[in-house]
Amino acid sequence: MTVIYLDNNATTKVDSAVLEAMLPYLTEYYGNPSSMHSFGGQVGKAVKQAREHVAALLGAEESEIVFNSCGTEGNNTAIRAALAAQPDRRHIITTQVEHPAILNVCKQLEKQGYTVTYLSVNRQGQLDLMELEAAITGNTALVSTMYANNETGVIFPIEQIGAIAKEYGAAFHVDAVQVAGKLNLNMKTSTIDLLTISGHKLHAPKGIGVLYVRRGFRFRPLLLGGHQERGRRAGTENVPGMIAMGKAAEIANFELKYMQRETRLRDRLERGLLAAISDCEVNGHLTERLPNTSNIGFKYIEGEAILLLLNQYGICASSGSACTSGSLEPSHVLRAMGLPYTTLHGSIRFSLSRYTTDAEVDRVLEVMPGIVKRLREISPFNNDQAEWLQDRETATVGAKA
Amino acid sequence: MWDYTDKVLDLFYNPKNQGAIDDPNEAGVAVVFGEVGSIACGDALRLHLKINIEQDTILDSRFQTFGCTSAIASSSALTEMIKGLTLDQALNLSNKDIAEYLGGLPEAKMHCSVMGQEALEAAIYKYRGIEIEHHDEDEGALVCTCFGISDNKIRRVIIENDLSTAEQVTNYIKAGGGCGSCLANIEDIIAAVQAETATTSARVAAELERANQPLTTIQKINLIQQVLTEEVRPVLMADGGDVELYDLEGDIVKVVLKGACGSCSSSTATLKVAIEARLQERVLPSLTVQAV
């Protein structure tokens, strides 16, 4: 069965040109770029070129690019570095809808005596900058927010947030894992000090990431060891990964101008589903959103069951339902938005890529109404029995906790 | 992705007995349903039973489920398992039986089988007119506020399934699976239950050892009282019932069933399973139990 892959916010297919570029560095050119001999030296040159491509994608300088292993490492490093830079400041501001690689670090820091403000979002998943302004003080070491949300695609007003952070002398870190290759980035004109991106979200393989560190930012590394990455990330370079990341960045930079294509497909998918299926709605702001992401809540049914039925047709998507996470609680992002439970548990995220085709969108539009109908026939929460859930349906997690 | 058995997937993709049962208004036939869960919890089951009143048997069973793959499969499995059973037999089904019928469930999904057992109980209690609105949850202190689960219910699932970690409790009844702030309390309950079980076993063993000869009536009564107080009553009380030792004639243990147990026609099953088997195991294999 052919796979229809609409889960690109989870991970992406490695571009064949990326694979081709990296393979020689797994076979022929295995030298260590730090070596003195020319066999290693030629590898060092290729890494430099890869770094240039990544810098170009971010609108940054080559010296501001630090390769690492993944987005999680980037986020951990950025937070620790920012706190080490201003050790007297003991306050962090982030949001309720961050990735666990931010939230769990913050939770631990709270135990170590830091105060953390988690900014709330509204029903459309957007921040209120007044809340940020009310929370920030001269004691704030770091403001860390995502550029766009992985589950809903909702984009935050990064430069406005950065301006407020700068006013108070706080470092500004942005988790741009979902954004690199989807939106234009230009660090030269930005207020961002630290920016996390990850290779496998833009058609490079897993195991390679990048942390952008603004030149002049007082940086302290997470890993101590050799002098690799100008002493900012010790450990022998993942050369094949770096070459792959460089190639992926080069292609992504070129492909940026075709993003409307993804938007068009996404909108066609979304409108088609909303038109064909009753009792469903888009989660997240409709326009302040990544071009490739659509999160839809299908009421009265549960997300994991939808995913398994989609799986029968080879269609890959994901859900914010409790049953898919293994945590028993539905998505913290959708809960923070205050969505009703029936929408939370029946939420499905479709995330497209440049490989998505019209035929694939057609196939989803063809099978999805039948899947929803079938599960609603099984569900006790049908329209005629809606009184059972009246008071429960609108309860948000805040009320439950 | 969850590691579901073929049986789970088969019953999910081709569910049997989905839907409601219309009341045929036939003489001698009753239709009833029991509900557990809610949209907030992420899963809910409405189990419908068609009952032969005279024979006290289940003629037909159907389900309506809001939930994931294993919730739908567990519901469908349950309807298959209980058709033709007497109500007492059906009440004897445990969540383990449902999980076994499915060839096993991922540990984190065991609560789906618990939901089936609870809906079945709810339906039968409703048919028998037993008030269960307040059983479990409202008795005993609330431990897990996220999912509204009391210490009685947690004790019960620990005892019945022989659970030893808070993670298992979460997998079975969700307690502790929300904010996680009650996980330490759950661990305390597990430790308490384990301590009680260990103490009882040790005391019973010591008594038997000391005797090393046929038990005297006094010894028997003491041992029976201990087992009833420490192992049987907590389980019954979690269901709104209770039991008291009335008399002992030879090896015949006479008890008074109280509360929900007194009015519950599944009390025969309670006697045999919950009380007699436990006393035989703990005190003397030749004991039989009678209700007075």
XYZ file of C-alpha atoms in Angstrom:
693
model
C 0.000 0.000 0.000
C 1.311 3.454 -0.847
C 1.825 5.666 2.121
C 0.149 9.066 2.168
C 2.384 10.893 4.590
C 0.651 13.876 6.206
C 2.615 13.894 9.444
C 5.489 16.149 8.431
C 5.488 18.125 11.688
C 6.507 14.862 13.368
C 9.309 14.108 10.949
C 9.995 14.300 7.225
C 11.273 12.163 4.411
C 14.983 12.571 3.673
C 15.336 14.350 0.342
C 17.112 12.124 -2.183
C 19.582 14.919 -2.997
C 20.335 15.205 0.715
C 20.972 11.486 0.980
C 23.195 11.599 -2.072
C 25.200 14.485 -0.625
C 25.794 12.802 2.731
C 26.527 9.231 1.625
C 30.185 9.782 0.567
C 30.855 11.036 4.103
C 29.732 7.687 5.489
C 31.916 5.753 3.054
C 34.816 7.449 1.312
C 35.410 10.664 3.278
C 35.438 9.420 6.827
C 38.221 11.705 8.039
C 37.961 13.841 11.156
C 37.622 17.506 10.185
C 39.839 18.465 13.120
C 42.775 16.402 11.813
C 45.925 18.015 10.468
C 46.183 15.810 7.377
C 44.530 16.758 4.138
C 42.311 13.637 4.232
C 40.540 15.117 7.248
C 40.992 18.652 5.993
C 38.884 18.108 2.866
C 36.063 16.991 5.139
C 36.471 20.222 7.091
C 35.961 22.178 3.870
C 32.721 20.356 3.130
C 31.477 21.079 6.656
C 32.312 24.767 6.167
C 30.209 24.791 3.022
C 27.333 23.100 4.835
C 27.573 25.725 7.559
C 27.324 28.458 4.920
C 24.115 26.963 3.543
C 22.555 26.811 7.011
C 23.653 30.399 7.683
C 22.048 31.463 4.411
C 18.746 29.803 5.342
C 18.697 31.668 8.661
C 20.038 34.954 7.353
C 22.934 34.545 9.763
C 26.703 34.478 9.652
C 28.615 31.243 9.354
C 30.273 31.799 12.749
C 26.857 31.996 14.422
C 25.916 28.427 13.453
C 26.510 25.679 16.040
C 25.765 22.151 14.889
C 24.370 19.746 17.484
C 22.334 16.558 17.613
C 18.677 17.625 17.667
C 16.087 20.229 18.610
C 15.941 18.998 22.175
C 19.669 19.569 22.593
C 19.320 23.016 21.051
C 16.537 23.991 23.455
C 18.322 22.621 26.522
C 21.557 24.336 25.550
C 19.888 27.656 24.804
C 18.123 27.834 28.159
C 21.211 26.875 30.159
C 23.408 29.243 28.153
C 21.065 32.177 28.659
C 20.880 31.566 32.411
C 24.657 31.220 32.683
C 25.092 34.488 30.807
C 23.211 36.458 33.483
C 23.522 34.381 36.649
C 22.027 37.095 38.869
C 18.699 36.973 37.079
C 16.397 34.207 38.326
C 13.258 34.547 36.211
C 12.280 32.852 32.935
C 9.315 33.585 30.700
C 8.001 30.962 28.317
C 4.550 29.804 27.163
C 2.125 27.046 28.122
C 2.239 25.563 24.629
C 5.975 24.914 24.260
C 7.515 21.599 23.313
C 8.395 19.312 26.276
C 12.069 20.034 25.531
C 11.383 23.526 26.919
C 8.672 22.819 29.481
C 10.472 19.989 31.250
C 13.701 21.986 31.487
C 11.732 24.869 33.005
C 10.043 22.554 35.492
C 13.419 21.339 36.677
C 14.736 24.894 36.909
C 11.782 25.789 39.122
C 12.974 23.106 41.533
C 16.404 24.725 41.434
C 14.987 28.039 42.580
C 14.111 29.785 39.333
C 10.734 31.399 38.839
C 9.035 30.586 35.545
C 6.104 32.439 33.987
C 4.115 30.344 31.497
C 2.233 32.740 29.231
C -1.274 31.660 28.331
C -2.843 31.511 24.872
C -6.359 32.337 23.721
C -8.836 30.078 21.967
C -6.991 30.679 18.673
C -3.676 29.706 20.251
C -2.314 33.264 20.305
C -0.331 35.050 23.002
C -1.387 38.268 24.689
C 1.632 40.603 24.681
C 0.134 42.555 27.585
C 0.624 39.448 29.694
C 4.288 39.347 28.671
C 4.733 43.019 29.508
C 3.122 42.506 32.890
C 5.366 39.542 33.701
C 8.767 40.742 32.525
C 11.116 42.487 34.970
C 14.777 43.332 35.331
C 15.139 39.927 36.968
C 14.098 38.103 33.776
C 17.089 36.259 32.342
C 15.361 34.679 29.384
C 12.279 34.860 27.239
C 11.882 31.584 25.332
C 8.992 31.024 22.939
C 8.373 28.873 19.928
C 8.163 30.567 16.545
C 5.189 28.467 15.504
C 3.346 25.722 17.317
C 3.948 22.137 16.240
C 0.351 21.039 16.830
C -1.678 23.927 15.452
C 0.884 25.776 13.331
C -0.072 29.071 15.026
C 2.703 31.659 14.597
C 3.746 33.949 17.460
C 4.656 37.656 16.895
C 8.353 36.968 17.354
C 9.796 40.420 16.726
C 7.300 42.084 19.068
C 8.164 39.583 21.792
C 11.868 40.131 21.121
C 11.504 43.910 21.386
C 9.949 43.571 24.835
C 12.681 41.129 25.923
C 15.398 43.531 24.738
C 13.849 46.417 26.610
C 14.479 44.528 29.853
C 17.846 43.117 28.858
C 16.596 39.529 28.793
C 18.010 36.972 26.372
C 15.579 35.900 23.655
C 15.481 32.259 22.549
C 13.191 30.982 19.819
C 12.343 27.345 19.105
C 12.000 27.498 15.324
C 12.023 23.759 14.730
C 8.686 23.874 12.870
C 9.523 27.060 10.994
C 12.887 26.589 9.282
C 12.195 25.999 5.614
C 8.583 27.134 5.931
C 8.934 30.866 6.691
C 11.595 33.384 5.715
C 14.075 33.885 8.533
C 16.562 36.717 8.787
C 18.634 36.801 11.927
C 20.479 39.942 10.773
C 17.392 42.084 11.269
C 15.960 40.069 14.149
C 15.919 40.497 17.921
C 16.555 36.755 18.387
C 19.676 35.814 20.357
C 19.342 32.035 20.175
C 17.353 29.959 17.681
C 16.825 26.204 17.590
C 16.267 24.225 14.403
C 16.279 20.504 13.668
C 17.344 18.605 10.558
C 14.684 15.929 10.384
C 11.880 18.494 10.149
C 13.267 19.796 6.847
C 14.127 16.649 4.940
C 17.525 15.947 6.515
C 17.954 12.798 8.615
C 17.402 12.478 12.358
C 20.366 13.189 14.628
C 21.401 16.618 13.388
C 20.317 20.008 14.638
C 21.531 23.591 14.752
C 21.571 26.264 17.397
C 21.989 29.788 16.081
C 23.930 31.930 18.572
C 23.997 35.666 17.900
C 27.555 36.964 17.551
C 28.601 38.599 20.807
C 26.086 36.623 22.883
C 27.780 35.489 26.087
C 27.524 31.776 25.465
C 28.275 28.910 27.836
C 28.298 25.410 26.304
C 26.213 22.538 27.653
C 28.741 19.850 26.775
C 32.342 20.332 27.801
C 35.199 18.695 25.932
C 37.081 19.434 22.735
C 37.188 22.679 20.821
C 34.707 21.638 18.117
C 32.151 24.237 16.961
C 34.462 26.951 18.324
C 34.223 25.450 21.770
C 30.456 25.819 21.843
C 29.561 22.169 21.326
C 32.233 19.622 22.159
C 32.210 16.185 20.562
C 33.522 14.850 17.254
C 31.471 16.313 14.440
C 28.570 14.321 12.952
C 29.961 15.030 9.512
C 27.396 13.140 7.394
C 24.631 14.833 9.371
C 26.169 18.260 8.897
C 26.596 17.742 5.157
C 22.965 16.557 4.996
C 21.801 19.574 7.000
C 23.700 21.887 4.645
C 22.133 20.333 1.577
C 18.669 20.321 3.166
C 19.066 24.007 4.064
C 20.185 24.842 0.546
C 17.121 23.110 -0.935
C 14.738 24.546 1.687
C 15.996 28.053 0.940
C 15.246 27.503 -2.734
C 11.847 25.929 -2.071
C 10.624 28.752 0.195
C 9.182 30.637 -2.741
C 6.898 27.689 -3.545
C 5.282 27.533 -0.128
C 1.965 28.842 -1.492
C 1.624 25.445 -3.116
C 1.506 23.806 0.308
C -0.883 26.459 1.558
C -3.185 25.819 -1.373
C -3.180 22.046 -0.760
C -3.661 22.509 2.974
C -6.575 24.875 2.429
C -8.159 22.539 -0.086
C -7.889 19.658 2.361
C -9.241 21.718 5.239
C -12.147 23.281 3.376
C -13.052 19.944 1.856
C -13.202 18.257 5.249
C -15.167 21.075 6.874
C -17.656 21.036 4.010
C -18.143 17.276 3.985
C -18.232 16.583 7.741
C -20.547 18.098 10.331
C -19.478 19.076 13.853
C -15.831 19.741 13.199
C -13.707 22.866 13.454
C -10.182 24.107 12.859
C -8.092 24.419 16.001
C -5.893 27.511 15.943
C -5.884 30.862 14.191
C -6.799 30.526 10.515
C -4.292 32.944 8.987
C -1.499 33.429 11.566
C -0.469 29.884 10.842
C 2.221 27.792 9.150
C 1.402 27.064 5.511
C 1.493 23.287 5.937
C -0.448 22.584 9.133
C -4.115 21.877 9.724
C -5.474 20.766 13.085
C -9.136 19.802 13.050
C -11.323 18.670 15.945
C -13.956 16.060 15.041
C -16.545 16.058 17.805
C -17.953 12.994 19.593
C -15.188 10.610 18.503
C -11.689 9.825 19.638
C -8.468 10.585 17.772
C -6.604 7.321 18.116
C -9.516 5.417 16.599
C -9.552 7.884 13.679
C -5.801 7.402 13.157
C -6.091 3.615 13.050
C -8.849 3.785 10.472
C -6.820 6.287 8.411
C -3.914 3.889 8.751
C -5.954 1.257 6.906
C -5.716 3.507 3.852
C -2.017 4.176 4.399
C -2.754 7.728 5.557
C -0.418 9.005 8.286
C -1.517 11.846 10.556
C -1.422 12.470 14.304
C -3.753 13.378 17.134
C -3.750 15.349 20.360
C -6.008 12.806 22.036
C -5.067 11.313 25.386
C -4.967 7.799 24.004
C -2.244 8.535 21.481
C 0.080 10.110 23.991
C 0.079 7.412 26.617
C -0.181 10.167 29.208
C -3.973 9.895 29.729
C -4.289 13.646 29.293
C -4.998 15.171 25.906
C -2.581 17.624 24.278
C -1.357 20.381 26.606
C -1.456 22.770 23.660
C -5.142 22.268 22.880
C -5.995 22.301 26.590
C -4.148 25.610 27.032
C -6.367 26.980 24.256
C -9.395 26.069 26.371
C -11.000 23.874 23.733
C -13.929 21.674 24.781
C -13.047 18.084 25.612
C -14.982 16.652 22.722
C -12.781 18.639 20.346
C -9.596 17.782 22.250
C -10.021 14.047 22.087
C -11.102 14.061 18.461
C -8.363 16.351 17.165
C -6.387 15.317 14.121
C -3.338 17.109 12.769
C -2.517 16.919 9.083
C 0.896 18.376 8.238
C 1.945 18.584 4.606
C 5.307 18.825 2.863
C 6.590 19.716 -0.569
C 6.027 16.089 -1.526
C 2.278 16.229 -0.833
C 0.169 15.927 -3.984
C -3.351 16.846 -5.049
C -4.118 13.144 -5.456
C -3.190 12.511 -1.805
C -5.447 15.322 -0.633
C -8.236 13.855 -2.784
C -7.767 10.469 -1.153
C -8.116 11.913 2.359
C -11.209 13.839 1.296
C -12.597 10.613 -0.124
C -12.155 8.406 2.954
C -12.380 10.772 5.926
C -16.159 11.372 5.916
C -16.783 7.613 6.034
C -14.339 7.148 8.921
C -15.971 9.887 10.987
C -19.450 8.559 10.216
C -18.473 5.054 11.219
C -17.022 6.097 14.587
C -19.944 8.392 15.298
C -22.264 5.445 14.754
C -20.362 3.559 17.452
C -20.207 6.548 19.804
C -22.870 7.042 22.488
C -22.447 10.793 22.064
C -24.745 11.118 19.123
C -26.827 14.173 18.529
C -29.964 12.596 20.002
C -28.166 11.723 23.218
C -26.230 14.926 23.618
C -27.817 15.685 26.974
C -25.518 13.135 28.604
C -22.529 15.342 28.053
C -24.025 18.772 28.317
C -22.172 19.970 31.376
C -19.081 17.939 30.670
C -18.602 18.971 27.091
C -17.629 22.538 27.818
C -15.469 21.808 30.830
C -11.903 22.829 30.205
C -8.963 21.263 31.909
C -8.610 24.233 34.188
C -12.018 23.471 35.591
C -11.192 19.784 35.907
C -7.885 20.320 37.672
C 2.086 3.084 17.873
C 0.449 0.751 20.365
C 1.181 -2.939 20.128
C -2.343 -4.303 19.750
C -3.099 -7.997 19.322
C -4.787 -9.226 16.144
C -7.909 -9.876 18.189
C -8.055 -6.251 19.358
C -7.571 -4.971 15.808
C -10.133 -7.411 14.428
C -12.800 -6.322 16.920
C -11.931 -2.671 16.258
C -12.080 -2.926 12.489
C -15.074 -5.305 12.533
C -16.863 -4.578 15.782
C -19.617 -6.977 16.822
C -22.803 -5.880 18.568
C -22.425 -2.135 18.161
C -25.484 0.028 18.771
C -28.373 0.218 21.207
C -31.142 -2.306 21.979
C -34.730 -1.227 21.434
C -37.103 -2.312 24.162
C -39.379 -4.903 22.501
C -41.942 -4.527 25.325
C -42.201 -8.305 25.503
C -43.415 -9.996 28.641
C -40.556 -11.534 30.598
C -37.872 -9.463 28.864
C -36.164 -6.351 30.257
C -33.825 -3.940 28.489
C -31.367 -1.891 30.495
C -28.118 -0.017 29.959
C -25.176 0.988 32.138
C -22.787 3.868 31.551
C -19.268 4.729 32.603
C -16.852 7.464 31.601
C -17.386 10.830 30.004
C -16.084 12.957 27.162
C -13.758 14.662 29.616
C -12.104 11.351 30.491
C -11.552 10.560 26.832
C -13.536 7.356 26.878
C -17.088 6.371 27.686
C -19.136 3.218 27.300
C -22.861 2.669 27.285
C -23.532 -1.061 27.571
C -27.002 -2.340 26.688
C -28.412 -5.620 28.030
C -31.521 -7.557 27.090
C -32.427 -9.765 30.041
C -34.658 -12.828 30.416
C -36.306 -11.900 33.683
C -37.366 -15.363 34.773
C -34.069 -17.109 34.039
C -31.968 -14.111 35.069
C -29.879 -14.495 31.897
C -28.484 -12.100 29.284
C -30.269 -12.650 25.965
C -28.445 -9.971 24.012
C -25.869 -7.284 24.567
C -24.765 -4.249 22.559
C -22.412 -1.363 23.065
C -21.916 2.301 22.223
C -18.389 3.513 22.842
C -16.570 6.798 22.608
C -12.907 5.965 22.798
C -9.805 4.599 21.243
C -9.116 1.346 19.447
C -8.819 -0.756 22.580
C -11.879 0.853 24.201
C -13.992 -0.135 21.190
C -12.453 -3.622 21.022
C -12.896 -4.188 24.791
C -16.543 -3.151 24.574
C -17.216 -5.424 21.641
C -15.402 -8.308 23.343
C -17.470 -7.851 26.474
C -20.756 -8.079 24.556
C -19.602 -11.331 23.000
C -18.476 -12.766 26.332
C -21.629 -12.130 28.335
C -24.320 -13.330 25.962
C -26.094 -16.342 27.473
C -24.591 -15.879 30.936
C -26.694 -15.545 34.059
C -26.390 -12.142 35.671
C -24.446 -13.650 38.559
C -22.013 -15.244 36.145
C -21.663 -11.938 34.334
C -20.916 -10.125 37.569
C -18.100 -12.544 38.151
C -16.327 -11.386 34.994
C -13.301 -9.304 35.841
C -11.382 -6.825 33.729
C -8.675 -9.480 33.486
C -11.111 -11.825 31.713
C -11.807 -9.137 29.125
C -8.107 -8.485 28.592
C -7.450 -12.208 28.262
C -10.266 -12.622 25.730
C -8.464 -9.987 23.639
C -5.162 -11.829 23.889
C -3.877 -9.090 26.175
C -3.892 -5.306 26.135
C -0.944 -2.916 26.314
C -0.429 -2.191 30.001
C -1.271 1.507 29.505
C -4.617 0.441 28.026
C -5.769 -1.854 30.823
C -8.220 0.822 31.931
C -10.249 0.033 28.793
C -10.977 -3.430 30.186
C -11.803 -1.949 33.593
C -14.297 0.342 31.879
C -16.040 -2.713 30.366
C -16.308 -4.465 33.718
C -17.652 -1.301 35.364
C -20.284 -0.702 32.694
C -21.468 -4.282 33.037
C -21.729 -3.910 36.788
C -23.541 -0.593 36.364
C -26.078 -2.146 33.982
C -26.808 -5.139 36.204
C -27.015 -3.045 39.373
C -29.354 -0.686 37.616
C -31.551 -3.595 36.541
C -31.582 -4.928 40.092
C -32.376 -1.513 41.480
C -29.194 -1.230 43.483
C -28.099 2.312 44.094
C -24.568 2.711 42.824
C -24.490 6.435 42.302
C -22.201 6.820 45.249
C -20.328 3.573 45.284
C -16.574 3.941 45.017
C -16.003 7.567 44.333
C -17.901 9.290 47.073
C -16.813 6.939 49.778
C -13.310 7.427 50.964
C -11.071 10.375 50.326
C -10.514 11.649 46.824
C -6.938 10.834 45.854
C -6.743 11.641 42.140
C -8.532 14.933 41.550
C -7.837 14.928 37.805
C -9.895 11.777 37.249
C -11.969 11.853 40.443
C -10.749 8.586 41.954
C -11.017 7.713 45.636
C -8.671 5.746 47.840
C -11.274 2.951 48.121
C -11.265 2.380 44.406
C -7.483 2.478 44.310
C -7.251 -0.026 47.183
C -9.667 -2.304 45.396
C -7.807 -2.382 42.107
C -4.521 -2.947 43.935
C -5.933 -5.896 45.893
C -7.854 -7.466 43.003
C -5.086 -7.227 40.432
C -2.173 -7.610 42.807
C -0.599 -4.345 41.643
C 2.715 -3.177 43.014
C 3.535 0.144 41.329
C 1.789 3.501 40.947
C 2.336 3.228 37.203
C 0.233 0.049 37.139
C -2.538 1.781 39.071
C -2.492 4.563 36.479
C -2.715 2.025 33.680
C -5.667 0.268 35.268
C -7.847 3.130 36.503
C -6.045 6.290 35.299
C -5.446 7.600 38.833
C -2.242 9.616 38.780
C -2.252 9.932 35.007
C -3.159 13.625 34.931
C -1.066 16.135 36.811
C 0.737 13.345 38.638
C 0.599 15.121 41.974
C -1.105 12.147 43.675
C 1.446 9.538 42.565
C 3.179 9.688 45.949
C -0.184 9.104 47.681
C -0.859 6.125 45.436
C 2.521 4.694 46.354
C 1.595 5.123 50.017
C -1.664 3.223 49.451
C 0.184 0.400 47.704
C 2.641 0.207 50.582
C -0.230 0.146 53.082
C -2.051 -2.612 51.210
C 1.125 -4.637 50.897
C 1.874 -4.171 54.576
C -1.655 -5.283 55.524
C -1.502 -8.329 53.277
C 1.909 -9.262 54.618
C 0.798 -8.832 58.231
C -2.318 -10.896 57.698
C -0.433 -13.679 55.950
C 2.219 -13.697 58.633
C -0.317 -13.763 61.433
C -2.393 -16.490 59.804
C 0.719 -18.539 59.125
C 1.920 -18.050 62.683
C -1.433 -19.127 64.081
C -1.467 -22.254 61.925
C 2.134 -23.002 62.807
C 1.470 -22.612 66.514
C -1.518 -24.874 66.298
C 0.121 -27.498 64.098
C -2.950 -29.532 64.917
C -6.665 -29.248 64.115
C -7.748 -25.676 64.826
C -9.913 -25.109 67.834
C -13.186 -23.301 67.250
C -11.796 -20.193 68.954
C -8.722 -20.204 66.689
C -10.908 -20.644 63.625
C -13.118 -17.766 64.644
C -10.147 -15.517 65.301
C -8.577 -16.326 61.964
C -11.855 -15.901 60.099
C -12.426 -12.529 61.762
C -8.965 -11.382 60.791
C -9.321 -12.351 57.153
C -12.802 -10.839 56.942
C -11.682 -7.553 58.467
C -8.454 -7.141 56.587
C -9.082 -8.665 53.196
C -12.775 -9.146 52.482
C -14.538 -6.160 53.982
C -12.418 -3.491 52.246
C -13.399 -4.946 48.870
C -17.098 -5.209 49.728
C -17.148 -1.765 51.277
C -15.750 -0.307 48.095
C -18.961 -1.542 46.454
C -21.177 -0.171 49.203
C -21.587 -3.515 50.943
C -20.284 -5.186 54.072
C -20.168 -8.529 55.875
C -20.204 -9.654 59.494
C -19.419 -13.036 61.056
C -22.579 -14.382 62.679
C -21.671 -17.875 63.833
C -19.503 -20.900 63.188
C -20.838 -24.458 63.202
C -18.032 -26.909 62.556
C -16.686 -25.833 59.193
C -19.815 -23.892 58.242
C -19.182 -20.140 58.454
C -22.402 -18.170 58.879
C -22.267 -14.538 57.813
C -24.620 -11.591 57.531
C -24.358 -9.647 54.280
C -24.991 -5.958 54.737
C -25.485 -2.791 52.704
C -25.554 -3.263 48.950
C -24.540 -6.919 49.408
C -27.667 -7.625 51.440
C -30.034 -6.534 48.696
C -27.899 -7.721 45.822
C -28.973 -10.921 44.133
C -25.400 -11.508 43.056
C -24.672 -12.095 46.696
C -24.305 -15.833 46.035
C -21.395 -15.008 43.829
C -19.995 -12.643 46.426
C -20.255 -15.365 49.032
C -18.511 -17.957 46.918
C -15.853 -15.839 45.305
C -15.076 -13.024 47.627
C -15.580 -14.736 50.944
C -15.520 -18.520 50.767
C -12.560 -18.847 48.421
C -10.596 -16.344 50.477
C -11.342 -18.115 53.771
C -10.501 -21.494 52.287
C -7.197 -20.149 51.058
C -6.315 -18.278 54.208
C -7.788 -20.361 57.011
C -8.960 -23.878 56.205
C -9.766 -25.539 52.849
C -12.786 -27.328 54.282
C -14.704 -24.144 55.205
C -18.012 -23.334 53.539
C -19.896 -20.063 53.828
C -23.606 -19.498 54.302
C -25.554 -16.278 54.478
C -28.089 -15.940 57.286
